[in-house]
Structures are given as C-alpha cells and as structure tokens.
Amino acid sequence: MTNDELQMTGTLIPNSSFLIPNLNHLAMIMDGNGRWARQRGLPRLAGHEAGTETVRRVMNYCRDAGIRYLTLYAFSTENWSRPQGEVDGLMALLGAFIRKYEEELMEKQVRLRTIGNRADLSAGLQAEIARVEAATAHFERQVIIALSYSGRNEIARAVRRIAEEVRDGTLAPEAVSEAAIAAHLDAPDVPDPDLIVRTSGEMRVSNFLLWQCAYSEFHITPVLWPDFGEAEFKEALEAFAKRSRRFGGV
Ligand code: FPP
C-alpha cells in the first residue's frame, strides 16, 4: 500500500499489518531529557542532544506509518527562563538539526515548518528556518516544530490580529467565531492533533496546543524522551486504536 493510499484509510504500524484509523496528526511533548542526562551523570545538554536523535527516529516512524502531520514541542515560551547556557545550547542544537537534516527532509519529502513566536529567535535561526521552510513548502507530509511556543501565547497573538482587523474594518465583530480564531492561529491549515503523546510520565498539558487539543486523545509513557523508540511508538498507536472518539456526541 502506498503512503497516499494509507492517508485515506489510516495508519499502518511499522512492520505489522495493524491499521490505525484516522491518525492523521500526532503531536508530542518531548520530556525527560534532563533526567536522562542526570541518570548518567551527564550535563543536561547531553540529554537534549540524545533527544535530537529521538526526533530523527520518530520522524522516520511517522513516515513509515503514513502519519501526515507530526508536531514536536521543542521549546516553550517558559523555557527562556532556563539557565542561559542551556538556552544557548538548545538553540544551537535546533540550528544544527535544521542544517544537518535539510537534505534528508528534501530526500524524504517532508515539509518543515514552525509554530510559536518566531520573532523571539535569533536572526540567524530565523533565516535558517525560513530557508528550509521555503525549500520544503511543496511537500505534503509535515514536521511542525513548536519553538518559543505556548498555547496561551498563540491564542493571544491570534486575538490581537483579530482585534486589529476589527479596528481596521476588515472583520465585523459578529464574524469573530471559533472558526475565525482557528484561522488566525500559527498553522491554521493543519488539522487538530488526533493523538498527543507525552514522555517521562508527567500528566500535564504544559501550555501545548491548548486550542487544538479540545478533542485530542492523550497517551503518557513513563519512558524518557531520549529512550523513546519503536516499541513505545507502537504502544502509543495501539493505545490510540483502542480509544472510542465521540467528539462530545454519543
Ligand atoms: C524537555 O525535557 C525537553 C526540552 C525542553 C527540549 C526538547 C528538545 C529536544 C528534544 C532537542 C531538539 C529538538 C528538535 C526538534 C531538533 P526537560 O529538559 O524538561 O527534561 P527534565 O524534565 O527531565 O528536566
């Protein structure tokens, strides 16, 4: 079965014939890098570096599974309050990741985009992202990196833009609806996540995709992000397959 056919029917768990219906968008809260490093007596950045390798693995699992959208929570607006060395290290890792995998994204036909407050990032990183976004813009499968992102901040920025349009007379106050708010979010064309996976056992949403997660299913695994592998990926998909999604109906 080709990936295009899978898109219409569902998601195939890698190396199995287990078809997961309607898993079009997987979002992940990548947690536990610091604990992974501490357990090994390593600096926190070593955990983030190991976590980067997991990102690459998960991108490949999603590709094999025919999942069209993968959103990764890489850096929250709250993460700016971490020690400067860790912030600088994370930004450097993100830049290196984008440079290193540009070719692979092109080859595997994956569109890279980001959500979050782009203006908070350094001019260099912004330029790097813009370049790869433009080069991959025509691909259908997408990896969306949440960078300097928080759900409340995204909603506040959307509401500000709506207020500006109302002020300028291009949007009538009566036209401010759920659909109008959704249309002003950072990636309005991307469907809401079907499944949100969080690693390291924390039972929190941590300001991630607050608007979009209204009817998402959640799966929490105790495994730390750098250790998240194919077995955990399959387990998450299997857990999702067992859920009955009613979207508020009966
Ligand atoms: C949370 O773990 C993780 C982060 C704040 C950063 C996530 C970043 C990466 C996985 C690397 C780069 C990402 C991409 C997309 C290339 P934590 O530091 O809060 O862990 P702890 O709770 O164990 O301290």
PDB file of C-alpha atoms and ligand atoms in Angstrom:
ATOM      1  CA  MET A   1       0.000   0.000   0.000  1.00  0.00           C
ATOM      2  CA  THR A   2       1.417   3.413  -0.850  1.00  0.00           C
ATOM      3  CA  ASN A   3       1.529   6.224   1.688  1.00  0.00           C
ATOM      4  CA  ASP A   4      -1.083   8.094  -0.340  1.00  0.00           C
ATOM      5  CA  GLU A   5      -3.450   5.154  -0.028  1.00  0.00           C
ATOM      6  CA  LEU A   6      -2.689   4.907   3.682  1.00  0.00           C
ATOM      7  CA  GLN A   7      -3.613   8.548   4.062  1.00  0.00           C
ATOM      8  CA  MET A   8      -7.123   7.692   3.040  1.00  0.00           C
ATOM      9  CA  THR A   9      -7.507   4.563   5.132  1.00  0.00           C
ATOM     10  CA  GLY A  10      -5.422   5.066   8.247  1.00  0.00           C
ATOM     11  CA  THR A  11      -2.009   4.434   9.707  1.00  0.00           C
ATOM     12  CA  LEU A  12      -0.110   1.174   9.456  1.00  0.00           C
ATOM     13  CA  ILE A  13       2.054   0.346  12.477  1.00  0.00           C
ATOM     14  CA  PRO A  14       5.600  -0.229  11.158  1.00  0.00           C
ATOM     15  CA  ASN A  15       6.465  -3.875  10.491  1.00  0.00           C
ATOM     16  CA  SER A  16       2.936  -5.049  11.138  1.00  0.00           C
ATOM     17  CA  SER A  17      -0.362  -5.179   9.382  1.00  0.00           C
ATOM     18  CA  PHE A  18      -2.146  -3.336  12.173  1.00  0.00           C
ATOM     19  CA  LEU A  19      -4.039  -0.430  10.662  1.00  0.00           C
ATOM     20  CA  ILE A  20      -4.807   2.593  12.873  1.00  0.00           C
ATOM     21  CA  PRO A  21      -7.771   4.534  11.528  1.00  0.00           C
ATOM     22  CA  ASN A  22      -7.826   8.322  11.492  1.00  0.00           C
ATOM     23  CA  LEU A  23      -4.413   9.094  12.920  1.00  0.00           C
ATOM     24  CA  ASN A  24      -3.523  11.972  10.699  1.00  0.00           C
ATOM     25  CA  HIS A  25      -1.802  14.266  13.195  1.00  0.00           C
ATOM     26  CA  LEU A  26       0.459  13.111  16.036  1.00  0.00           C
ATOM     27  CA  ALA A  27       1.771  15.727  18.487  1.00  0.00           C
ATOM     28  CA  MET A  28       4.472  15.016  21.055  1.00  0.00           C
ATOM     29  CA  ILE A  29       5.631  16.623  24.298  1.00  0.00           C
ATOM     30  CA  MET A  30       9.270  15.579  24.405  1.00  0.00           C
ATOM     31  CA  ASP A  31      10.007  15.433  28.132  1.00  0.00           C
ATOM     32  CA  GLY A  32      12.734  13.883  30.265  1.00  0.00           C
ATOM     33  CA  ASN A  33      15.969  14.864  28.540  1.00  0.00           C
ATOM     34  CA  GLY A  34      17.329  16.419  31.750  1.00  0.00           C
ATOM     35  CA  ARG A  35      16.507  13.339  33.865  1.00  0.00           C
ATOM     36  CA  TRP A  36      18.030  11.052  31.232  1.00  0.00           C
ATOM     37  CA  ALA A  37      21.281  13.029  31.432  1.00  0.00           C
ATOM     38  CA  ARG A  38      21.262  13.197  35.250  1.00  0.00           C
ATOM     39  CA  GLN A  39      20.825   9.415  35.493  1.00  0.00           C
ATOM     40  CA  ARG A  40      24.073   9.105  33.536  1.00  0.00           C
ATOM     41  CA  GLY A  41      25.974  11.836  35.359  1.00  0.00           C
ATOM     42  CA  LEU A  42      25.996  13.935  32.195  1.00  0.00           C
ATOM     43  CA  PRO A  43      25.200  17.638  31.634  1.00  0.00           C
ATOM     44  CA  ARG A  44      21.560  18.414  30.713  1.00  0.00           C
ATOM     45  CA  LEU A  45      22.614  19.359  27.193  1.00  0.00           C
ATOM     46  CA  ALA A  46      23.786  15.800  26.590  1.00  0.00           C
ATOM     47  CA  GLY A  47      20.162  14.772  27.214  1.00  0.00           C
ATOM     48  CA  HIS A  48      18.907  17.288  24.664  1.00  0.00           C
ATOM     49  CA  GLU A  49      21.493  16.053  22.180  1.00  0.00           C
ATOM     50  CA  ALA A  50      20.333  12.458  22.675  1.00  0.00           C
ATOM     51  CA  GLY A  51      16.763  13.771  22.323  1.00  0.00           C
ATOM     52  CA  THR A  52      17.625  15.141  18.894  1.00  0.00           C
ATOM     53  CA  GLU A  53      18.405  11.610  17.736  1.00  0.00           C
ATOM     54  CA  THR A  54      14.977  10.521  19.002  1.00  0.00           C
ATOM     55  CA  VAL A  55      13.427  13.293  16.889  1.00  0.00           C
ATOM     56  CA  ARG A  56      15.062  11.805  13.831  1.00  0.00           C
ATOM     57  CA  ARG A  57      13.852   8.290  14.725  1.00  0.00           C
ATOM     58  CA  VAL A  58      10.283   9.445  15.365  1.00  0.00           C
ATOM     59  CA  MET A  59      10.215  11.329  12.054  1.00  0.00           C
ATOM     60  CA  ASN A  60      11.059   8.061  10.350  1.00  0.00           C
ATOM     61  CA  TYR A  61       8.452   6.046  12.290  1.00  0.00           C
ATOM     62  CA  CYS A  62       5.814   8.597  11.276  1.00  0.00           C
ATOM     63  CA  ARG A  63       6.878   8.346   7.678  1.00  0.00           C
ATOM     64  CA  ASP A  64       6.692   4.531   7.778  1.00  0.00           C
ATOM     65  CA  ALA A  65       3.320   4.738   9.486  1.00  0.00           C
ATOM     66  CA  GLY A  66       1.900   7.162   6.930  1.00  0.00           C
ATOM     67  CA  ILE A  67       1.226   9.873   9.542  1.00  0.00           C
ATOM     68  CA  ARG A  68       0.910  13.133   7.671  1.00  0.00           C
ATOM     69  CA  TYR A  69       1.499  15.690  10.447  1.00  0.00           C
ATOM     70  CA  LEU A  70       3.963  15.435  13.326  1.00  0.00           C
ATOM     71  CA  THR A  71       4.155  18.349  15.776  1.00  0.00           C
ATOM     72  CA  LEU A  72       7.029  18.426  18.291  1.00  0.00           C
ATOM     73  CA  TYR A  73       7.167  20.670  21.370  1.00  0.00           C
ATOM     74  CA  ALA A  74      10.830  21.669  21.236  1.00  0.00           C
ATOM     75  CA  PHE A  75      10.977  24.946  23.185  1.00  0.00           C
ATOM     76  CA  SER A  76       8.236  26.658  25.174  1.00  0.00           C
ATOM     77  CA  THR A  77       7.963  30.382  25.893  1.00  0.00           C
ATOM     78  CA  GLU A  78       8.595  29.360  29.537  1.00  0.00           C
ATOM     79  CA  ASN A  79      11.859  27.611  28.561  1.00  0.00           C
ATOM     80  CA  TRP A  80      13.512  31.040  28.051  1.00  0.00           C
ATOM     81  CA  SER A  81      13.812  31.202  31.866  1.00  0.00           C
ATOM     82  CA  ARG A  82      16.228  28.247  31.935  1.00  0.00           C
ATOM     83  CA  PRO A  83      19.959  28.962  32.568  1.00  0.00           C
ATOM     84  CA  GLN A  84      21.448  30.897  29.636  1.00  0.00           C
ATOM     85  CA  GLY A  85      23.900  28.084  28.838  1.00  0.00           C
ATOM     86  CA  GLU A  86      21.044  25.578  28.385  1.00  0.00           C
ATOM     87  CA  VAL A  87      19.001  28.038  26.271  1.00  0.00           C
ATOM     88  CA  ASP A  88      22.015  28.779  24.045  1.00  0.00           C
ATOM     89  CA  GLY A  89      22.798  25.064  23.777  1.00  0.00           C
ATOM     90  CA  LEU A  90      19.219  24.197  22.787  1.00  0.00           C
ATOM     91  CA  MET A  91      19.137  26.950  20.156  1.00  0.00           C
ATOM     92  CA  ALA A  92      22.457  25.711  18.760  1.00  0.00           C
ATOM     93  CA  LEU A  93      21.097  22.138  18.646  1.00  0.00           C
ATOM     94  CA  LEU A  94      17.992  23.294  16.783  1.00  0.00           C
ATOM     95  CA  GLY A  95      20.063  25.226  14.243  1.00  0.00           C
ATOM     96  CA  ALA A  96      22.381  22.248  13.771  1.00  0.00           C
ATOM     97  CA  PHE A  97      19.412  19.906  13.381  1.00  0.00           C
ATOM     98  CA  ILE A  98      17.890  22.074  10.657  1.00  0.00           C
ATOM     99  CA  ARG A  99      21.208  22.345   8.780  1.00  0.00           C
ATOM    100  CA  LYS A 100      22.027  18.664   9.179  1.00  0.00           C
ATOM    101  CA  TYR A 101      18.611  17.317   8.124  1.00  0.00           C
ATOM    102  CA  GLU A 102      17.765  19.754   5.352  1.00  0.00           C
ATOM    103  CA  GLU A 103      18.983  17.264   2.773  1.00  0.00           C
ATOM    104  CA  GLU A 104      17.169  14.386   4.461  1.00  0.00           C
ATOM    105  CA  LEU A 105      13.923  16.381   4.600  1.00  0.00           C
ATOM    106  CA  MET A 106      14.234  17.077   0.877  1.00  0.00           C
ATOM    107  CA  GLU A 107      15.056  13.467   0.100  1.00  0.00           C
ATOM    108  CA  LYS A 108      12.199  12.102   2.247  1.00  0.00           C
ATOM    109  CA  GLN A 109       9.856  14.820   1.019  1.00  0.00           C
ATOM    110  CA  VAL A 110       8.970  16.294   4.381  1.00  0.00           C
ATOM    111  CA  ARG A 111       7.844  19.879   4.814  1.00  0.00           C
ATOM    112  CA  LEU A 112       9.406  21.658   7.789  1.00  0.00           C
ATOM    113  CA  ARG A 113       7.534  24.451   9.491  1.00  0.00           C
ATOM    114  CA  THR A 114       7.389  26.006  12.914  1.00  0.00           C
ATOM    115  CA  ILE A 115       4.747  27.415  15.221  1.00  0.00           C
ATOM    116  CA  GLY A 116       5.455  29.886  18.006  1.00  0.00           C
ATOM    117  CA  ASN A 117       6.748  33.374  18.374  1.00  0.00           C
ATOM    118  CA  ARG A 118       9.322  33.411  15.575  1.00  0.00           C
ATOM    119  CA  ALA A 119      10.440  36.957  16.426  1.00  0.00           C
ATOM    120  CA  ASP A 120      11.904  35.688  19.751  1.00  0.00           C
ATOM    121  CA  LEU A 121      14.523  33.618  17.888  1.00  0.00           C
ATOM    122  CA  SER A 122      17.913  34.908  16.753  1.00  0.00           C
ATOM    123  CA  ALA A 123      18.068  36.452  13.278  1.00  0.00           C
ATOM    124  CA  GLY A 124      20.370  33.605  12.193  1.00  0.00           C
ATOM    125  CA  LEU A 125      17.978  30.861  13.310  1.00  0.00           C
ATOM    126  CA  GLN A 126      15.004  32.696  11.807  1.00  0.00           C
ATOM    127  CA  ALA A 127      16.821  32.874   8.452  1.00  0.00           C
ATOM    128  CA  GLU A 128      17.781  29.189   8.649  1.00  0.00           C
ATOM    129  CA  ILE A 129      14.165  28.173   9.332  1.00  0.00           C
ATOM    130  CA  ALA A 130      12.791  30.438   6.588  1.00  0.00           C
ATOM    131  CA  ARG A 131      15.218  28.943   4.067  1.00  0.00           C
ATOM    132  CA  VAL A 132      14.299  25.303   4.816  1.00  0.00           C
ATOM    133  CA  GLU A 133      10.585  26.130   5.102  1.00  0.00           C
ATOM    134  CA  ALA A 134      10.675  27.655   1.623  1.00  0.00           C
ATOM    135  CA  ALA A 135      12.655  24.747   0.142  1.00  0.00           C
ATOM    136  CA  THR A 136      10.235  22.132   1.532  1.00  0.00           C
ATOM    137  CA  ALA A 137       6.955  24.099   1.271  1.00  0.00           C
ATOM    138  CA  HIS A 138       5.576  21.944  -1.530  1.00  0.00           C
ATOM    139  CA  PHE A 139       5.766  18.607   0.325  1.00  0.00           C
ATOM    140  CA  GLU A 140       2.588  17.126   1.812  1.00  0.00           C
ATOM    141  CA  ARG A 141       3.974  15.319   4.856  1.00  0.00           C
ATOM    142  CA  GLN A 142       4.895  17.829   7.559  1.00  0.00           C
ATOM    143  CA  VAL A 143       7.040  18.141  10.652  1.00  0.00           C
ATOM    144  CA  ILE A 144       5.991  21.126  12.712  1.00  0.00           C
ATOM    145  CA  ILE A 145       8.382  22.291  15.408  1.00  0.00           C
ATOM    146  CA  ALA A 146       6.907  24.339  18.247  1.00  0.00           C
ATOM    147  CA  LEU A 147       9.586  26.900  19.043  1.00  0.00           C
ATOM    148  CA  SER A 148       9.189  29.686  21.577  1.00  0.00           C
ATOM    149  CA  TYR A 149       5.660  28.357  21.676  1.00  0.00           C
ATOM    150  CA  SER A 150       2.888  28.308  24.210  1.00  0.00           C
ATOM    151  CA  GLY A 151      -0.793  27.732  23.575  1.00  0.00           C
ATOM    152  CA  ARG A 152      -1.903  30.805  25.514  1.00  0.00           C
ATOM    153  CA  ASN A 153       0.616  32.969  23.674  1.00  0.00           C
ATOM    154  CA  GLU A 154      -0.572  31.616  20.302  1.00  0.00           C
ATOM    155  CA  ILE A 155      -4.210  32.372  21.199  1.00  0.00           C
ATOM    156  CA  ALA A 156      -3.295  35.860  22.479  1.00  0.00           C
ATOM    157  CA  ARG A 157      -1.433  36.638  19.237  1.00  0.00           C
ATOM    158  CA  ALA A 158      -4.407  35.393  17.195  1.00  0.00           C
ATOM    159  CA  VAL A 159      -6.816  37.551  19.208  1.00  0.00           C
ATOM    160  CA  ARG A 160      -4.555  40.583  18.754  1.00  0.00           C
ATOM    161  CA  ARG A 161      -4.594  40.127  14.962  1.00  0.00           C
ATOM    162  CA  ILE A 162      -8.370  39.747  15.025  1.00  0.00           C
ATOM    163  CA  ALA A 163      -8.663  42.958  17.095  1.00  0.00           C
ATOM    164  CA  GLU A 164      -6.511  44.775  14.520  1.00  0.00           C
ATOM    165  CA  GLU A 165      -8.761  43.577  11.686  1.00  0.00           C
ATOM    166  CA  VAL A 166     -11.881  44.668  13.569  1.00  0.00           C
ATOM    167  CA  ARG A 167     -10.254  48.058  14.258  1.00  0.00           C
ATOM    168  CA  ASP A 168      -9.320  48.427  10.581  1.00  0.00           C
ATOM    169  CA  GLY A 169     -12.832  47.473   9.484  1.00  0.00           C
ATOM    170  CA  THR A 170     -11.784  44.338   7.573  1.00  0.00           C
ATOM    171  CA  LEU A 171     -13.550  41.997  10.015  1.00  0.00           C
ATOM    172  CA  ALA A 172     -17.003  42.567  11.505  1.00  0.00           C
ATOM    173  CA  PRO A 173     -17.294  41.905  15.270  1.00  0.00           C
ATOM    174  CA  GLU A 174     -20.132  39.430  14.506  1.00  0.00           C
ATOM    175  CA  ALA A 175     -17.677  37.463  12.339  1.00  0.00           C
ATOM    176  CA  VAL A 176     -15.466  36.679  15.350  1.00  0.00           C
ATOM    177  CA  SER A 177     -16.233  32.997  15.786  1.00  0.00           C
ATOM    178  CA  GLU A 178     -14.431  29.774  16.699  1.00  0.00           C
ATOM    179  CA  ALA A 179     -13.603  29.366  13.016  1.00  0.00           C
ATOM    180  CA  ALA A 180     -12.181  32.910  12.860  1.00  0.00           C
ATOM    181  CA  ILE A 181      -9.958  32.291  15.892  1.00  0.00           C
ATOM    182  CA  ALA A 182      -8.763  28.953  14.460  1.00  0.00           C
ATOM    183  CA  ALA A 183      -7.976  30.707  11.176  1.00  0.00           C
ATOM    184  CA  HIS A 184      -5.648  33.152  12.965  1.00  0.00           C
ATOM    185  CA  LEU A 185      -3.556  30.503  14.752  1.00  0.00           C
ATOM    186  CA  ASP A 186       0.030  29.789  13.656  1.00  0.00           C
ATOM    187  CA  ALA A 187      -0.731  26.833  11.346  1.00  0.00           C
ATOM    188  CA  PRO A 188      -4.419  27.246  10.501  1.00  0.00           C
ATOM    189  CA  ASP A 189      -4.406  24.673   7.710  1.00  0.00           C
ATOM    190  CA  VAL A 190      -3.151  21.863   9.963  1.00  0.00           C
ATOM    191  CA  PRO A 191      -5.916  19.680  11.433  1.00  0.00           C
ATOM    192  CA  ASP A 192      -6.159  19.352  15.218  1.00  0.00           C
ATOM    193  CA  PRO A 193      -3.946  16.608  16.675  1.00  0.00           C
ATOM    194  CA  ASP A 194      -5.656  13.237  16.934  1.00  0.00           C
ATOM    195  CA  LEU A 195      -3.167  11.974  19.493  1.00  0.00           C
ATOM    196  CA  ILE A 196      -0.834  13.799  21.902  1.00  0.00           C
ATOM    197  CA  VAL A 197       1.967  11.695  23.391  1.00  0.00           C
ATOM    198  CA  ARG A 198       3.962  12.856  26.398  1.00  0.00           C
ATOM    199  CA  THR A 199       7.092  11.120  27.621  1.00  0.00           C
ATOM    200  CA  SER A 200       8.572  10.882  31.147  1.00  0.00           C
ATOM    201  CA  GLY A 201       5.282  10.182  32.905  1.00  0.00           C
ATOM    202  CA  GLU A 202       4.153  13.752  33.628  1.00  0.00           C
ATOM    203  CA  MET A 203       0.369  14.152  33.452  1.00  0.00           C
ATOM    204  CA  ARG A 204       0.294  17.752  32.252  1.00  0.00           C
ATOM    205  CA  VAL A 205      -0.507  19.578  29.021  1.00  0.00           C
ATOM    206  CA  SER A 206       2.121  22.300  29.750  1.00  0.00           C
ATOM    207  CA  ASN A 207       0.564  25.006  27.575  1.00  0.00           C
ATOM    208  CA  PHE A 208       0.820  22.885  24.396  1.00  0.00           C
ATOM    209  CA  LEU A 209      -1.748  23.289  21.565  1.00  0.00           C
ATOM    210  CA  LEU A 210      -4.422  24.480  24.026  1.00  0.00           C
ATOM    211  CA  TRP A 211      -6.924  25.453  21.348  1.00  0.00           C
ATOM    212  CA  GLN A 212      -6.230  22.467  19.125  1.00  0.00           C
ATOM    213  CA  CYS A 213      -6.294  19.730  21.821  1.00  0.00           C
ATOM    214  CA  ALA A 214     -10.031  20.082  22.557  1.00  0.00           C
ATOM    215  CA  TYR A 215     -10.763  16.529  21.354  1.00  0.00           C
ATOM    216  CA  SER A 216      -7.285  15.027  21.161  1.00  0.00           C
ATOM    217  CA  GLU A 217      -6.559  11.689  22.775  1.00  0.00           C
ATOM    218  CA  PHE A 218      -3.647  11.641  25.253  1.00  0.00           C
ATOM    219  CA  HIS A 219      -1.082   8.903  25.806  1.00  0.00           C
ATOM    220  CA  ILE A 220       1.514   9.229  28.572  1.00  0.00           C
ATOM    221  CA  THR A 221       4.519   6.918  28.663  1.00  0.00           C
ATOM    222  CA  PRO A 222       6.963   6.755  31.603  1.00  0.00           C
ATOM    223  CA  VAL A 223       9.870   6.388  29.159  1.00  0.00           C
ATOM    224  CA  LEU A 224      12.193   9.416  28.959  1.00  0.00           C
ATOM    225  CA  TRP A 225      12.332  11.124  25.556  1.00  0.00           C
ATOM    226  CA  PRO A 226      15.883  10.001  24.589  1.00  0.00           C
ATOM    227  CA  ASP A 227      14.801   6.367  25.226  1.00  0.00           C
ATOM    228  CA  PHE A 228      11.569   6.621  23.209  1.00  0.00           C
ATOM    229  CA  GLY A 229      11.859   4.009  20.482  1.00  0.00           C
ATOM    230  CA  GLU A 230       9.862   1.882  18.108  1.00  0.00           C
ATOM    231  CA  ALA A 231       8.278  -0.242  20.879  1.00  0.00           C
ATOM    232  CA  GLU A 232       6.942   2.894  22.611  1.00  0.00           C
ATOM    233  CA  PHE A 233       5.759   4.337  19.293  1.00  0.00           C
ATOM    234  CA  LYS A 234       3.803   1.162  18.514  1.00  0.00           C
ATOM    235  CA  GLU A 235       2.376   1.111  22.045  1.00  0.00           C
ATOM    236  CA  ALA A 236       1.116   4.698  21.624  1.00  0.00           C
ATOM    237  CA  LEU A 237      -0.531   3.911  18.304  1.00  0.00           C
ATOM    238  CA  GLU A 238      -2.113   0.758  19.686  1.00  0.00           C
ATOM    239  CA  ALA A 239      -3.461   2.682  22.681  1.00  0.00           C
ATOM    240  CA  PHE A 240      -4.958   5.251  20.294  1.00  0.00           C
ATOM    241  CA  ALA A 241      -6.556   2.500  18.206  1.00  0.00           C
ATOM    242  CA  LYS A 242      -8.462   1.278  21.270  1.00  0.00           C
ATOM    243  CA  ARG A 243      -9.985   4.681  22.057  1.00  0.00           C
ATOM    244  CA  SER A 244     -13.533   5.449  21.091  1.00  0.00           C
ATOM    245  CA  ARG A 245     -13.643   9.075  19.899  1.00  0.00           C
ATOM    246  CA  ARG A 246     -17.055  10.618  20.193  1.00  0.00           C
ATOM    247  CA  PHE A 247     -16.195  14.343  19.947  1.00  0.00           C
ATOM    248  CA  GLY A 248     -18.854  15.133  22.548  1.00  0.00           C
ATOM    249  CA  GLY A 249     -21.527  13.048  20.839  1.00  0.00           C
ATOM    250  CA  VAL A 250     -22.844   9.660  21.924  1.00  0.00           C
TER     251      VAL A 250
HETATM  252  C1  FPP B   1      12.125  18.678  27.927  1.00  0.00           C
HETATM  253  O1  FPP B   1      12.997  17.936  28.751  1.00  0.00           O
HETATM  254  C2  FPP B   1      12.751  18.924  26.635  1.00  0.00           C
HETATM  255  C3  FPP B   1      13.044  20.159  26.143  1.00  0.00           C
HETATM  256  C4  FPP B   1      12.768  21.399  26.889  1.00  0.00           C
HETATM  257  C5  FPP B   1      13.730  20.321  24.860  1.00  0.00           C
HETATM  258  C6  FPP B   1      13.377  19.370  23.756  1.00  0.00           C
HETATM  259  C7  FPP B   1      14.424  19.449  22.724  1.00  0.00           C
HETATM  260  C8  FPP B   1      14.945  18.437  22.007  1.00  0.00           C
HETATM  261  C9  FPP B   1      14.462  17.045  22.100  1.00  0.00           C
HETATM  262  C10 FPP B   1      16.104  18.628  21.106  1.00  0.00           C
HETATM  263  C11 FPP B   1      15.928  19.439  19.879  1.00  0.00           C
HETATM  264  C12 FPP B   1      14.631  19.317  19.176  1.00  0.00           C
HETATM  265  C13 FPP B   1      14.469  19.223  17.821  1.00  0.00           C
HETATM  266  C14 FPP B   1      13.110  19.342  17.228  1.00  0.00           C
HETATM  267  C15 FPP B   1      15.593  19.025  16.912  1.00  0.00           C
HETATM  268  P1  FPP B   1      13.496  18.558  30.116  1.00  0.00           P
HETATM  269  O2  FPP B   1      14.761  19.292  29.871  1.00  0.00           O
HETATM  270  O3  FPP B   1      12.419  19.399  30.729  1.00  0.00           O
HETATM  271  O4  FPP B   1      13.724  17.261  30.956  1.00  0.00           O
HETATM  272  P2  FPP B   1      13.557  17.061  32.529  1.00  0.00           P
HETATM  273  O5  FPP B   1      12.103  17.321  32.842  1.00  0.00           O
HETATM  274  O6  FPP B   1      13.935  15.631  32.721  1.00  0.00           O
HETATM  275  O7  FPP B   1      14.482  18.021  33.197  1.00  0.00           O
END
